[in-house]
CSV table of N, CA and C in Angstrom, one decimal:
chain,number,residue,atom,x,y,z
A,1,MET,N,97.7,218.8,83.3
A,1,MET,CA,98.3,218.6,84.6
A,1,MET,C,98.9,217.2,84.6
A,2,GLU,N,100.2,217.2,84.9
A,2,GLU,CA,100.9,215.9,84.9
A,2,GLU,C,100.5,215.0,86.1
A,3,LYS,N,100.3,213.7,85.9
A,3,LYS,CA,99.9,212.8,86.9
A,3,LYS,C,100.9,211.7,87.1
A,4,ASN,N,101.0,211.2,88.3
A,4,ASN,CA,102.0,210.2,88.7
A,4,ASN,C,101.4,208.8,88.3
A,5,MET,N,102.1,207.8,88.7
A,5,MET,CA,101.7,206.4,88.3
A,5,MET,C,100.4,206.0,88.9
A,6,ILE,N,99.9,206.6,90.0
A,6,ILE,CA,98.6,206.2,90.6
A,6,ILE,C,97.6,207.2,90.3
A,7,GLY,N,97.8,208.1,89.4
A,7,GLY,CA,96.8,209.1,88.9
A,7,GLY,C,96.7,210.3,89.7
A,8,LEU,N,97.6,210.7,90.6
A,8,LEU,CA,97.5,211.9,91.4
A,8,LEU,C,98.4,213.0,90.7
A,9,PRO,N,98.0,214.2,90.9
A,9,PRO,CA,98.8,215.3,90.3
A,9,PRO,C,100.2,215.3,90.9
A,10,VAL,N,101.2,215.4,90.1
A,10,VAL,CA,102.6,215.3,90.5
A,10,VAL,C,103.0,216.4,91.5
A,11,GLU,N,102.6,217.6,91.1
A,11,GLU,CA,103.0,218.7,92.0
A,11,GLU,C,102.4,218.7,93.4
A,12,ALA,N,101.1,218.4,93.4
A,12,ALA,CA,100.4,218.3,94.7
A,12,ALA,C,100.9,217.1,95.5
A,13,SER,N,101.2,216.0,94.8
A,13,SER,CA,101.8,214.8,95.5
A,13,SER,C,103.1,215.1,96.1
A,14,ALA,N,103.9,216.0,95.5
A,14,ALA,CA,105.2,216.3,96.0
A,14,ALA,C,105.0,217.1,97.3
A,15,LYS,N,104.0,218.0,97.3
A,15,LYS,CA,103.7,218.7,98.6
A,15,LYS,C,103.2,217.8,99.6
A,16,MET,N,102.4,216.8,99.2
A,16,MET,CA,101.9,215.8,100.2
A,16,MET,C,103.0,215.0,100.8
A,17,VAL,N,104.0,214.7,100.0
A,17,VAL,CA,105.2,214.0,100.5
A,17,VAL,C,105.8,214.8,101.7
A,18,VAL,N,105.9,216.1,101.5
A,18,VAL,CA,106.5,216.9,102.6
A,18,VAL,C,105.7,216.8,103.9
A,19,ASP,N,104.4,216.9,103.7
A,19,ASP,CA,103.5,216.8,104.9
A,19,ASP,C,103.6,215.4,105.5
A,20,MET,N,103.6,214.4,104.7
A,20,MET,CA,103.6,213.0,105.1
A,20,MET,C,105.0,212.7,105.8
A,21,ASN,N,106.1,213.3,105.3
A,21,ASN,CA,107.3,213.1,106.0
A,21,ASN,C,107.4,213.8,107.4
A,22,THR,N,106.7,214.9,107.5
A,22,THR,CA,106.5,215.6,108.8
A,22,THR,C,105.8,214.6,109.8
A,23,LEU,N,104.7,214.0,109.3
A,23,LEU,CA,103.9,213.1,110.1
A,23,LEU,C,104.8,211.9,110.4
A,24,LEU,N,105.6,211.3,109.5
A,24,LEU,CA,106.4,210.2,109.7
A,24,LEU,C,107.5,210.6,110.8
A,25,SER,N,108.1,211.7,110.7
A,25,SER,CA,109.1,212.2,111.7
A,25,SER,C,108.5,212.3,113.0
A,26,SER,N,107.3,212.9,113.1
A,26,SER,CA,106.6,213.1,114.4
A,26,SER,C,106.2,211.7,115.0
A,27,PHE,N,105.8,210.8,114.1
A,27,PHE,CA,105.4,209.4,114.6
A,27,PHE,C,106.7,208.7,115.2
A,28,GLN,N,107.8,209.0,114.5
A,28,GLN,CA,109.1,208.3,115.0
A,28,GLN,C,109.4,208.8,116.4
A,29,VAL,N,109.2,210.1,116.6
A,29,VAL,CA,109.5,210.7,117.9
A,29,VAL,C,108.5,210.2,119.0
A,30,TYR,N,107.2,210.2,118.5
A,30,TYR,CA,106.2,209.6,119.4
A,30,TYR,C,106.5,208.2,119.8
A,31,TYR,N,106.9,207.4,118.8
A,31,TYR,CA,107.3,206.0,119.1
A,31,TYR,C,108.5,205.9,120.1
A,32,GLN,N,109.5,206.7,119.9
A,32,GLN,CA,110.6,206.7,120.8
A,32,GLN,C,110.2,207.2,122.2
A,33,ASN,N,109.3,208.1,122.3
A,33,ASN,CA,108.8,208.6,123.6
A,33,ASN,C,108.1,207.4,124.3
A,34,LEU,N,107.3,206.6,123.5
A,34,LEU,CA,106.6,205.5,124.1
A,34,LEU,C,107.6,204.4,124.6
A,35,ARG,N,108.7,204.2,123.8
A,35,ARG,CA,109.7,203.2,124.2
A,35,ARG,C,110.3,203.7,125.6
A,36,GLY,N,110.6,205.0,125.6
A,36,GLY,CA,111.3,205.6,126.8
A,36,GLY,C,110.4,205.4,128.0
A,37,ILE,N,109.1,205.8,127.9
A,37,ILE,CA,108.2,205.7,129.1
A,37,ILE,C,108.0,204.2,129.4
A,38,HIS,N,108.0,203.3,128.4
A,38,HIS,CA,107.8,201.9,128.7
A,38,HIS,C,109.0,201.4,129.5
A,39,TRP,N,110.2,201.8,129.2
A,39,TRP,CA,111.4,201.4,129.9
A,39,TRP,C,111.5,202.0,131.3
A,40,ASN,N,111.1,203.2,131.4
A,40,ASN,CA,111.4,204.0,132.6
A,40,ASN,C,110.3,204.2,133.6
A,41,ILE,N,109.1,203.7,133.3
A,41,ILE,CA,107.9,203.9,134.2
A,41,ILE,C,108.2,203.3,135.5
A,42,LYS,N,107.8,204.0,136.6
A,42,LYS,CA,108.0,203.5,138.0
A,42,LYS,C,106.6,203.7,138.7
A,43,GLY,N,106.5,203.1,139.8
A,43,GLY,CA,105.4,203.3,140.7
A,43,GLY,C,104.4,202.1,140.8
A,44,LYS,N,103.4,202.4,141.5
A,44,LYS,CA,102.4,201.3,141.8
A,44,LYS,C,101.6,200.9,140.6
A,45,ARG,N,101.6,201.7,139.5
A,45,ARG,CA,100.9,201.3,138.3
A,45,ARG,C,101.8,200.7,137.2
A,46,PHE,N,103.0,200.4,137.6
A,46,PHE,CA,104.0,199.9,136.7
A,46,PHE,C,103.5,198.8,135.8
A,47,PHE,N,103.0,197.8,136.4
A,47,PHE,CA,102.7,196.6,135.6
A,47,PHE,C,101.6,196.9,134.5
A,48,ASN,N,100.6,197.6,134.9
A,48,ASN,CA,99.6,197.9,133.9
A,48,ASN,C,100.1,198.8,132.8
A,49,LEU,N,100.8,199.9,133.2
A,49,LEU,CA,101.3,200.9,132.3
A,49,LEU,C,102.4,200.3,131.4
A,50,HIS,N,103.3,199.5,132.0
A,50,HIS,CA,104.3,198.9,131.2
A,50,HIS,C,103.8,198.1,130.0
A,51,VAL,N,102.8,197.4,130.2
A,51,VAL,CA,102.1,196.6,129.2
A,51,VAL,C,101.4,197.5,128.2
A,52,LYS,N,100.7,198.5,128.7
A,52,LYS,CA,100.0,199.4,127.8
A,52,LYS,C,100.9,200.2,126.9
A,53,PHE,N,102.0,200.7,127.5
A,53,PHE,CA,103.0,201.4,126.7
A,53,PHE,C,103.6,200.5,125.6
A,54,GLU,N,103.8,199.3,125.9
A,54,GLU,CA,104.4,198.3,124.9
A,54,GLU,C,103.3,198.1,123.8
A,55,GLU,N,102.1,198.0,124.1
A,55,GLU,CA,101.0,197.9,123.1
A,55,GLU,C,101.0,199.1,122.2
A,56,LEU,N,101.1,200.3,122.8
A,56,LEU,CA,101.1,201.5,122.0
A,56,LEU,C,102.3,201.7,121.1
A,57,TYR,N,103.5,201.3,121.6
A,57,TYR,CA,104.7,201.5,120.7
A,57,TYR,C,104.7,200.4,119.7
A,58,THR,N,104.2,199.2,119.9
A,58,THR,CA,104.1,198.2,118.9
A,58,THR,C,103.2,198.7,117.8
A,59,ASP,N,102.0,199.3,118.2
A,59,ASP,CA,101.1,199.8,117.2
A,59,ASP,C,101.7,201.0,116.4
A,60,ALA,N,102.4,201.8,117.1
A,60,ALA,CA,103.1,203.0,116.4
A,60,ALA,C,104.1,202.5,115.4
A,61,GLN,N,104.8,201.5,115.7
A,61,GLN,CA,105.8,200.9,114.8
A,61,GLN,C,105.2,200.5,113.5
A,62,ILE,N,104.0,199.8,113.6
A,62,ILE,CA,103.3,199.4,112.4
A,62,ILE,C,102.8,200.6,111.6
A,63,LYS,N,102.3,201.6,112.3
A,63,LYS,CA,101.9,202.8,111.6
A,63,LYS,C,103.0,203.6,110.9
A,64,ILE,N,104.2,203.6,111.5
A,64,ILE,CA,105.3,204.2,110.9
A,64,ILE,C,105.6,203.6,109.6
A,65,ASP,N,105.6,202.3,109.5
A,65,ASP,CA,105.8,201.5,108.3
A,65,ASP,C,104.8,201.9,107.2
A,66,GLU,N,103.5,201.9,107.7
A,66,GLU,CA,102.4,202.2,106.7
A,66,GLU,C,102.6,203.7,106.2
A,67,ILE,N,102.9,204.6,107.0
A,67,ILE,CA,103.1,206.0,106.5
A,67,ILE,C,104.3,206.0,105.5
A,68,ALA,N,105.4,205.4,105.8
A,68,ALA,CA,106.5,205.4,104.9
A,68,ALA,C,106.1,204.7,103.6
A,69,GLU,N,105.4,203.7,103.6
A,69,GLU,CA,105.0,203.0,102.4
A,69,GLU,C,104.0,203.9,101.6
A,70,ARG,N,103.2,204.6,102.3
A,70,ARG,CA,102.3,205.6,101.6
A,70,ARG,C,103.1,206.6,100.9
A,71,ILE,N,104.1,207.1,101.5
A,71,ILE,CA,105.0,208.1,100.9
A,71,ILE,C,105.6,207.6,99.6
A,72,LEU,N,106.0,206.3,99.7
A,72,LEU,CA,106.5,205.7,98.5
A,72,LEU,C,105.4,205.5,97.4
A,73,SER,N,104.2,205.2,97.8
A,73,SER,CA,103.1,205.0,96.9
A,73,SER,C,102.8,206.3,96.1
A,74,ILE,N,102.9,207.4,96.8
A,74,ILE,CA,102.6,208.7,96.1
A,74,ILE,C,103.8,209.3,95.4
A,75,GLY,N,104.9,208.6,95.3
A,75,GLY,CA,106.0,209.0,94.5
A,75,GLY,C,107.1,209.7,95.3
A,76,GLY,N,107.1,209.6,96.6
A,76,GLY,CA,108.2,210.2,97.4
A,76,GLY,C,109.1,209.3,98.0
A,77,THR,N,110.0,209.8,98.8
A,77,THR,CA,111.0,209.1,99.5
A,77,THR,C,110.9,209.4,101.0
A,78,PRO,N,110.6,208.3,101.8
A,78,PRO,CA,110.4,208.6,103.3
A,78,PRO,C,111.7,209.0,103.9
A,79,LEU,N,111.7,209.9,104.8
A,79,LEU,CA,112.8,210.3,105.6
A,79,LEU,C,113.2,209.0,106.5
A,80,HIS,N,114.5,208.9,106.8
A,80,HIS,CA,114.9,207.8,107.5
A,80,HIS,C,116.1,208.0,108.5
A,81,THR,N,116.5,209.2,108.7
A,81,THR,CA,117.5,209.5,109.6
A,81,THR,C,117.0,210.2,110.9
A,82,PHE,N,117.7,210.0,112.0
A,82,PHE,CA,117.3,210.7,113.2
A,82,PHE,C,117.4,212.2,113.1
A,83,GLU,N,118.4,212.6,112.3
A,83,GLU,CA,118.6,214.0,112.1
A,83,GLU,C,117.4,214.6,111.4
A,84,ASP,N,116.9,213.9,110.3
A,84,ASP,CA,115.7,214.4,109.6
A,84,ASP,C,114.5,214.4,110.5
A,85,TYR,N,114.4,213.3,111.3
A,85,TYR,CA,113.2,213.2,112.2
A,85,TYR,C,113.2,214.4,113.1
A,86,LEU,N,114.3,214.7,113.7
A,86,LEU,CA,114.3,215.8,114.7
A,86,LEU,C,114.1,217.1,114.0
A,87,GLN,N,114.5,217.3,112.8
A,87,GLN,CA,114.3,218.6,112.1
A,87,GLN,C,112.8,218.8,111.7
A,88,CYS,N,112.1,217.7,111.4
A,88,CYS,CA,110.8,217.8,110.9
A,88,CYS,C,109.7,217.5,111.9
A,89,ASN,N,110.1,217.0,113.1
A,89,ASN,CA,109.2,216.6,114.1
A,89,ASN,C,108.4,217.8,114.7
A,90,LYS,N,107.1,217.5,115.0
A,90,LYS,CA,106.2,218.4,115.6
A,90,LYS,C,105.7,218.0,117.0
A,91,VAL,N,106.2,216.9,117.5
A,91,VAL,CA,105.8,216.3,118.8
A,91,VAL,C,106.8,216.6,119.9
A,92,ILE,N,106.3,216.8,121.1
A,92,ILE,CA,107.2,217.0,122.2
A,92,ILE,C,108.1,215.8,122.4
A,93,VAL,N,109.4,216.1,122.7
A,93,VAL,CA,110.3,215.0,123.0
A,93,VAL,C,110.3,214.8,124.5
A,94,GLY,N,109.9,213.6,124.9
A,94,GLY,CA,109.9,213.3,126.3
A,94,GLY,C,111.2,212.7,126.7
A,95,LYS,N,111.8,213.2,127.8
A,95,LYS,CA,113.1,212.7,128.2
A,95,LYS,C,113.1,212.3,129.7
A,96,ASN,N,113.4,211.1,130.0
A,96,ASN,CA,113.5,210.6,131.4
A,96,ASN,C,112.2,210.7,132.1
A,97,VAL,N,111.1,210.4,131.4
A,97,VAL,CA,109.7,210.4,132.0
A,97,VAL,C,109.5,209.1,132.7
A,98,SER,N,109.3,209.1,134.0
A,98,SER,CA,109.1,207.9,134.8
A,98,SER,C,107.8,207.9,135.6
A,99,ASN,N,107.3,209.1,135.8
A,99,ASN,CA,106.0,209.3,136.5
A,99,ASN,C,104.8,208.9,135.7
A,100,ASP,N,103.9,208.2,136.2
A,100,ASP,CA,102.7,207.7,135.5
A,100,ASP,C,101.9,208.8,134.8
A,101,GLU,N,101.5,209.8,135.6
A,101,GLU,CA,100.7,210.9,135.0
A,101,GLU,C,101.5,211.7,134.0
A,102,LYS,N,102.7,212.0,134.2
A,102,LYS,CA,103.5,212.7,133.2
A,102,LYS,C,103.6,211.9,131.9
A,103,ALA,N,103.7,210.6,132.1
A,103,ALA,CA,103.8,209.7,130.9
A,103,ALA,C,102.5,209.7,130.1
A,104,VAL,N,101.4,209.6,130.8
A,104,VAL,CA,100.1,209.6,130.1
A,104,VAL,C,99.9,211.0,129.5
A,105,ASN,N,100.2,212.0,130.2
A,105,ASN,CA,100.1,213.4,129.6
A,105,ASN,C,100.9,213.6,128.4
A,106,LEU,N,102.1,213.0,128.4
A,106,LEU,CA,103.0,213.0,127.2
A,106,LEU,C,102.3,212.4,126.0
A,107,ILE,N,101.7,211.2,126.2
A,107,ILE,CA,101.0,210.5,125.2
A,107,ILE,C,99.8,211.4,124.6
A,108,VAL,N,99.0,212.0,125.5
A,108,VAL,CA,97.9,212.8,125.1
A,108,VAL,C,98.4,214.0,124.3
A,109,GLU,N,99.4,214.7,124.8
A,109,GLU,CA,100.0,215.8,124.1
A,109,GLU,C,100.5,215.4,122.7
A,110,SER,N,101.2,214.3,122.7
A,110,SER,CA,101.8,213.8,121.4
A,110,SER,C,100.7,213.5,120.4
A,111,LEU,N,99.7,212.7,120.9
A,111,LEU,CA,98.6,212.4,120.0
A,111,LEU,C,97.8,213.6,119.5
A,112,SER,N,97.6,214.6,120.4
A,112,SER,CA,96.9,215.8,120.0
A,112,SER,C,97.7,216.5,118.8
A,113,GLN,N,99.0,216.5,118.9
A,113,GLN,CA,99.8,217.1,117.8
A,113,GLN,C,99.7,216.2,116.5
A,114,LEU,N,99.8,214.9,116.7
A,114,LEU,CA,99.6,214.0,115.5
A,114,LEU,C,98.3,214.2,114.9
A,115,LEU,N,97.2,214.4,115.7
A,115,LEU,CA,95.9,214.6,115.1
A,115,LEU,C,95.8,215.8,114.3
A,116,GLN,N,96.5,216.9,114.8
A,116,GLN,CA,96.5,218.1,114.0
A,116,GLN,C,97.1,217.9,112.6
A,117,LEU,N,98.3,217.3,112.6
A,117,LEU,CA,99.0,217.0,111.4
A,117,LEU,C,98.1,216.1,110.4
A,118,GLU,N,97.5,215.1,111.0
A,118,GLU,CA,96.7,214.2,110.2
A,118,GLU,C,95.4,214.9,109.6
A,119,ARG,N,94.8,215.8,110.4
A,119,ARG,CA,93.7,216.5,109.9
A,119,ARG,C,94.0,217.4,108.7
A,120,ASP,N,95.2,218.0,108.9
A,120,ASP,CA,95.7,218.9,107.8
A,120,ASP,C,96.0,218.1,106.5
A,121,ILE,N,96.6,216.9,106.7
A,121,ILE,CA,96.9,216.1,105.6
A,121,ILE,C,95.5,215.6,105.0
A,122,LEU,N,94.6,215.2,105.8
A,122,LEU,CA,93.3,214.8,105.3
A,122,LEU,C,92.6,215.8,104.4
A,123,VAL,N,92.6,217.0,104.8
A,123,VAL,CA,92.0,218.1,104.0
A,123,VAL,C,92.8,218.2,102.6
A,124,LYS,N,94.1,218.2,102.7
A,124,LYS,CA,94.9,218.3,101.4
A,124,LYS,C,94.7,217.1,100.5
A,125,ALA,N,94.6,215.9,101.1
A,125,ALA,CA,94.4,214.7,100.4
A,125,ALA,C,93.0,214.7,99.7
A,126,ASN,N,92.0,215.2,100.4
A,126,ASN,CA,90.7,215.2,99.8
A,126,ASN,C,90.7,216.2,98.6
A,127,GLU,N,91.4,217.3,98.7
A,127,GLU,CA,91.5,218.3,97.7
A,127,GLU,C,92.0,217.7,96.3
A,128,ILE,N,92.9,216.7,96.4
A,128,ILE,CA,93.4,216.2,95.2
A,128,ILE,C,92.9,214.7,94.9
A,129,THR,N,91.8,214.4,95.6
A,129,THR,CA,91.2,213.1,95.5
A,129,THR,C,92.2,211.9,95.7
A,130,ASP,N,93.0,212.1,96.7
A,130,ASP,CA,94.0,211.1,97.1
A,130,ASP,C,93.3,210.2,98.2
A,131,GLU,N,92.5,209.3,97.7
A,131,GLU,CA,91.7,208.4,98.6
A,131,GLU,C,92.5,207.6,99.5
A,132,GLY,N,93.7,207.1,99.0
A,132,GLY,CA,94.5,206.2,99.8
A,132,GLY,C,95.0,206.9,101.1
A,133,THR,N,95.5,208.2,100.8
A,133,THR,CA,96.0,209.0,102.0
A,133,THR,C,94.8,209.4,102.9
A,134,SER,N,93.7,209.8,102.2
A,134,SER,CA,92.5,210.2,103.0
A,134,SER,C,92.0,209.1,103.9
A,135,ALA,N,92.0,207.9,103.4
A,135,ALA,CA,91.5,206.7,104.2
A,135,ALA,C,92.5,206.4,105.3
A,136,MET,N,93.8,206.5,105.0
A,136,MET,CA,94.8,206.3,106.1
A,136,MET,C,94.6,207.3,107.2
A,137,MET,N,94.5,208.6,106.8
A,137,MET,CA,94.3,209.6,107.9
A,137,MET,C,93.1,209.5,108.7
A,138,SER,N,92.0,209.1,108.0
A,138,SER,CA,90.7,208.9,108.7
A,138,SER,C,90.9,207.7,109.7
A,139,ASP,N,91.5,206.7,109.3
A,139,ASP,CA,91.7,205.5,110.3
A,139,ASP,C,92.6,206.0,111.4
A,140,LEU,N,93.7,206.7,111.2
A,140,LEU,CA,94.6,207.1,112.2
A,140,LEU,C,93.8,208.1,113.2
A,141,ILE,N,93.0,209.0,112.7
A,141,ILE,CA,92.3,210.0,113.5
A,141,ILE,C,91.3,209.2,114.4
A,142,LYS,N,90.6,208.3,113.8
A,142,LYS,CA,89.5,207.6,114.6
A,142,LYS,C,90.2,206.9,115.8
A,143,GLU,N,91.2,206.2,115.5
A,143,GLU,CA,91.9,205.4,116.5
A,143,GLU,C,92.6,206.2,117.6
A,144,GLN,N,93.2,207.3,117.2
A,144,GLN,CA,93.9,208.2,118.1
A,144,GLN,C,93.0,209.0,119.0
A,145,GLU,N,91.8,209.4,118.4
A,145,GLU,CA,90.8,210.1,119.2
A,145,GLU,C,90.4,209.2,120.3
A,146,LYS,N,90.2,207.9,120.1
A,146,LYS,CA,89.8,207.0,121.1
A,146,LYS,C,90.8,206.8,122.2
A,147,THR,N,92.1,206.8,121.7
A,147,THR,CA,93.2,206.7,122.7
A,147,THR,C,93.3,207.9,123.6
A,148,VAL,N,93.1,209.1,123.0
A,148,VAL,CA,93.1,210.3,123.8
A,148,VAL,C,92.0,210.3,124.8
A,149,TRP,N,90.8,209.9,124.4
A,149,TRP,CA,89.7,209.8,125.3
A,149,TRP,C,90.1,208.8,126.5
A,150,MET,N,90.6,207.6,126.1
A,150,MET,CA,90.9,206.7,127.2
A,150,MET,C,92.0,207.2,128.1
A,151,MET,N,93.0,207.8,127.6
A,151,MET,CA,94.1,208.3,128.4
A,151,MET,C,93.6,209.4,129.3
A,152,ASN,N,92.7,210.3,128.8
A,152,ASN,CA,92.1,211.3,129.6
A,152,ASN,C,91.2,210.7,130.7
A,153,ALA,N,90.5,209.7,130.4
A,153,ALA,CA,89.7,209.0,131.4
A,153,ALA,C,90.6,208.4,132.5
A,154,TRP,N,91.7,207.9,132.1
A,154,TRP,CA,92.7,207.3,133.1
A,154,TRP,C,93.2,208.5,134.0
A,155,LEU,N,93.4,209.6,133.4
A,155,LEU,CA,93.9,210.8,134.2
A,155,LEU,C,92.7,211.4,135.0
A,156,GLY,N,91.5,211.0,134.8
A,156,GLY,CA,90.3,211.6,135.5
A,156,GLY,C,89.9,212.9,134.9
A,157,GLU,N,90.2,213.1,133.6
A,157,GLU,CA,89.8,214.3,132.9
A,157,GLU,C,88.9,214.0,131.8
A,158,SER,N,88.1,215.0,131.5
A,158,SER,CA,87.2,214.9,130.3
A,158,SER,C,87.8,215.6,129.1
A,159,LEU,N,87.3,215.3,128.0
A,159,LEU,CA,87.8,216.0,126.8
A,159,LEU,C,87.3,217.4,126.7
Protein backbone atom coordinates (compact mmCIF):
# COMPACT_ATOMS: atom_id res chain seq x y z
CA MET A 1 0.00 0.00 0.00
CA GLU A 2 1.44 3.33 -1.07
CA LYS A 3 1.79 5.93 1.71
CA ASN A 4 2.03 9.71 1.49
CA MET A 5 4.64 11.92 3.17
CA ILE A 6 2.94 11.71 6.58
CA GLY A 7 2.46 7.94 6.44
CA LEU A 8 -1.20 7.73 5.45
CA PRO A 9 -2.49 5.52 2.63
CA VAL A 10 -2.55 7.60 -0.56
CA GLU A 11 -5.86 6.25 -1.89
CA ALA A 12 -7.70 6.63 1.42
CA SER A 13 -6.22 10.11 1.88
CA ALA A 14 -7.54 11.14 -1.53
CA LYS A 15 -11.03 10.09 -0.43
CA MET A 16 -10.52 11.97 2.85
CA VAL A 17 -9.65 15.10 0.88
CA VAL A 18 -13.04 14.95 -0.85
CA ASP A 19 -14.84 14.71 2.50
CA MET A 20 -12.69 17.44 4.03
CA ASN A 21 -13.42 19.72 1.06
CA THR A 22 -17.13 19.13 1.62
CA LEU A 23 -16.61 20.16 5.25
CA LEU A 24 -14.57 23.17 4.16
CA SER A 25 -17.27 24.24 1.71
CA SER A 26 -19.98 23.81 4.31
CA PHE A 27 -17.96 25.78 6.85
CA GLN A 28 -17.54 28.60 4.33
CA VAL A 29 -21.32 28.80 3.86
CA TYR A 30 -21.83 28.62 7.63
CA TYR A 31 -19.32 31.46 8.02
CA GLN A 32 -21.12 33.57 5.43
CA ASN A 33 -24.45 32.85 7.14
CA LEU A 34 -22.96 34.12 10.39
CA ARG A 35 -21.71 37.28 8.70
CA GLY A 36 -25.15 37.86 7.23
CA ILE A 37 -27.02 37.46 10.49
CA HIS A 38 -24.41 39.58 12.27
CA TRP A 39 -24.99 42.39 9.78
CA ASN A 40 -28.76 42.06 9.51
CA ILE A 41 -29.97 41.18 13.03
CA LYS A 42 -32.70 43.47 14.36
CA GLY A 43 -34.76 43.76 17.49
CA LYS A 44 -34.42 44.14 21.22
CA ARG A 45 -31.69 41.50 21.45
CA PHE A 46 -29.56 43.20 18.79
CA PHE A 47 -26.65 44.20 21.02
CA ASN A 48 -26.12 40.77 22.60
CA LEU A 49 -26.65 38.80 19.42
CA HIS A 50 -24.58 41.12 17.23
CA VAL A 51 -21.58 40.49 19.49
CA LYS A 52 -22.26 36.74 19.75
CA PHE A 53 -22.55 36.33 15.99
CA GLU A 54 -19.25 38.17 15.52
CA GLU A 55 -17.63 35.82 18.03
CA LEU A 56 -18.98 32.82 16.11
CA TYR A 57 -17.90 34.02 12.66
CA THR A 58 -14.43 34.94 13.93
CA ASP A 59 -14.10 31.42 15.33
CA ALA A 60 -15.44 29.89 12.09
CA GLN A 61 -12.86 31.82 10.08
CA ILE A 62 -10.06 30.25 12.14
CA LYS A 63 -11.55 26.78 11.71
CA ILE A 64 -11.82 27.27 7.94
CA ASP A 65 -8.09 27.95 7.79
CA GLU A 66 -7.34 24.90 9.95
CA ILE A 67 -9.49 22.64 7.75
CA ALA A 68 -7.80 23.94 4.59
CA GLU A 69 -4.37 23.39 6.14
CA ARG A 70 -5.32 19.84 7.15
CA ILE A 71 -6.36 19.14 3.56
CA LEU A 72 -2.91 20.29 2.46
CA SER A 73 -1.27 18.17 5.18
CA ILE A 74 -2.89 14.98 3.91
CA GLY A 75 -1.85 15.71 0.34
CA GLY A 76 -4.86 17.49 -1.12
CA THR A 77 -5.78 20.89 -2.46
CA PRO A 78 -8.43 22.88 -0.58
CA LEU A 79 -11.30 24.24 -2.60
CA HIS A 80 -11.25 28.02 -2.76
CA THR A 81 -13.94 29.35 -5.07
CA PHE A 82 -17.49 30.29 -4.21
CA GLU A 83 -18.65 28.12 -7.10
CA ASP A 84 -16.94 25.08 -5.55
CA TYR A 85 -18.26 25.92 -2.10
CA LEU A 86 -21.85 26.11 -3.31
CA GLN A 87 -21.50 22.84 -5.25
CA CYS A 88 -20.09 20.92 -2.28
CA ASN A 89 -21.96 22.64 0.55
CA LYS A 90 -24.28 20.64 2.83
CA VAL A 91 -25.44 23.56 5.05
CA ILE A 92 -28.60 25.61 4.58
CA VAL A 93 -27.95 28.98 2.97
CA GLY A 94 -29.51 31.73 5.08
CA LYS A 95 -30.62 34.78 3.14
CA ASN A 96 -31.79 38.05 4.67
CA VAL A 97 -32.24 36.58 8.14
CA SER A 98 -32.85 39.42 10.60
CA ASN A 99 -35.16 37.80 13.19
CA ASP A 100 -33.35 36.66 16.34
CA GLU A 101 -35.01 33.24 16.65
CA LYS A 102 -34.64 32.49 12.94
CA ALA A 103 -30.96 33.44 13.17
CA VAL A 104 -30.31 31.16 16.13
CA ASN A 105 -32.26 28.34 14.49
CA LEU A 106 -30.12 28.78 11.37
CA ILE A 107 -27.01 28.37 13.52
CA VAL A 108 -28.38 25.23 15.19
CA GLU A 109 -29.39 23.69 11.86
CA SER A 110 -26.03 24.54 10.31
CA LEU A 111 -24.06 23.14 13.22
CA SER A 112 -26.17 19.98 13.20
CA GLN A 113 -25.22 19.42 9.57
CA LEU A 114 -21.56 20.19 10.22
CA LEU A 115 -21.60 17.71 13.10
CA GLN A 116 -22.89 14.97 10.79
CA LEU A 117 -20.09 15.66 8.32
CA GLU A 118 -17.49 15.73 11.09
CA ARG A 119 -18.68 12.47 12.62
CA ASP A 120 -18.48 10.78 9.22
CA ILE A 121 -14.96 12.11 8.71
CA LEU A 122 -14.00 11.02 12.24
CA VAL A 123 -15.04 7.42 11.52
CA LYS A 124 -13.12 7.37 8.23
CA ALA A 125 -10.05 9.01 9.77
CA ASN A 126 -9.98 6.43 12.56
CA GLU A 127 -10.16 3.63 9.98
CA ILE A 128 -6.88 4.78 8.41
CA THR A 129 -5.26 5.86 11.71
CA ASP A 130 -5.26 9.51 10.62
CA GLU A 131 -4.80 10.87 14.12
CA GLY A 132 -4.41 14.49 12.98
CA THR A 133 -7.79 14.54 11.26
CA SER A 134 -9.39 12.49 14.06
CA ALA A 135 -8.19 14.94 16.71
CA MET A 136 -9.40 17.90 14.65
CA MET A 137 -12.85 16.36 14.21
CA SER A 138 -13.09 15.49 17.91
CA ASP A 139 -12.26 19.06 18.86
CA LEU A 140 -14.78 20.48 16.40
CA ILE A 141 -17.50 18.09 17.56
CA LYS A 142 -16.97 18.84 21.24
CA GLU A 143 -17.09 22.60 20.74
CA GLN A 144 -20.04 22.57 18.35
CA GLU A 145 -22.11 20.28 20.54
CA LYS A 146 -21.72 22.83 23.33
CA THR A 147 -22.72 25.67 20.99
CA VAL A 148 -25.83 23.74 19.90
CA TRP A 149 -26.75 23.19 23.54
CA MET A 150 -26.28 26.89 24.33
CA MET A 151 -28.27 28.05 21.30
CA ASN A 152 -31.07 25.64 22.14
CA ALA A 153 -31.04 26.91 25.73
CA TRP A 154 -31.37 30.46 24.38
CA LEU A 155 -34.34 29.31 22.29
CA GLY A 156 -35.87 27.70 25.41
CA GLU A 157 -35.56 24.22 23.91
CA SER A 158 -33.84 21.11 25.13
CA LEU A 159 -31.75 18.76 23.06
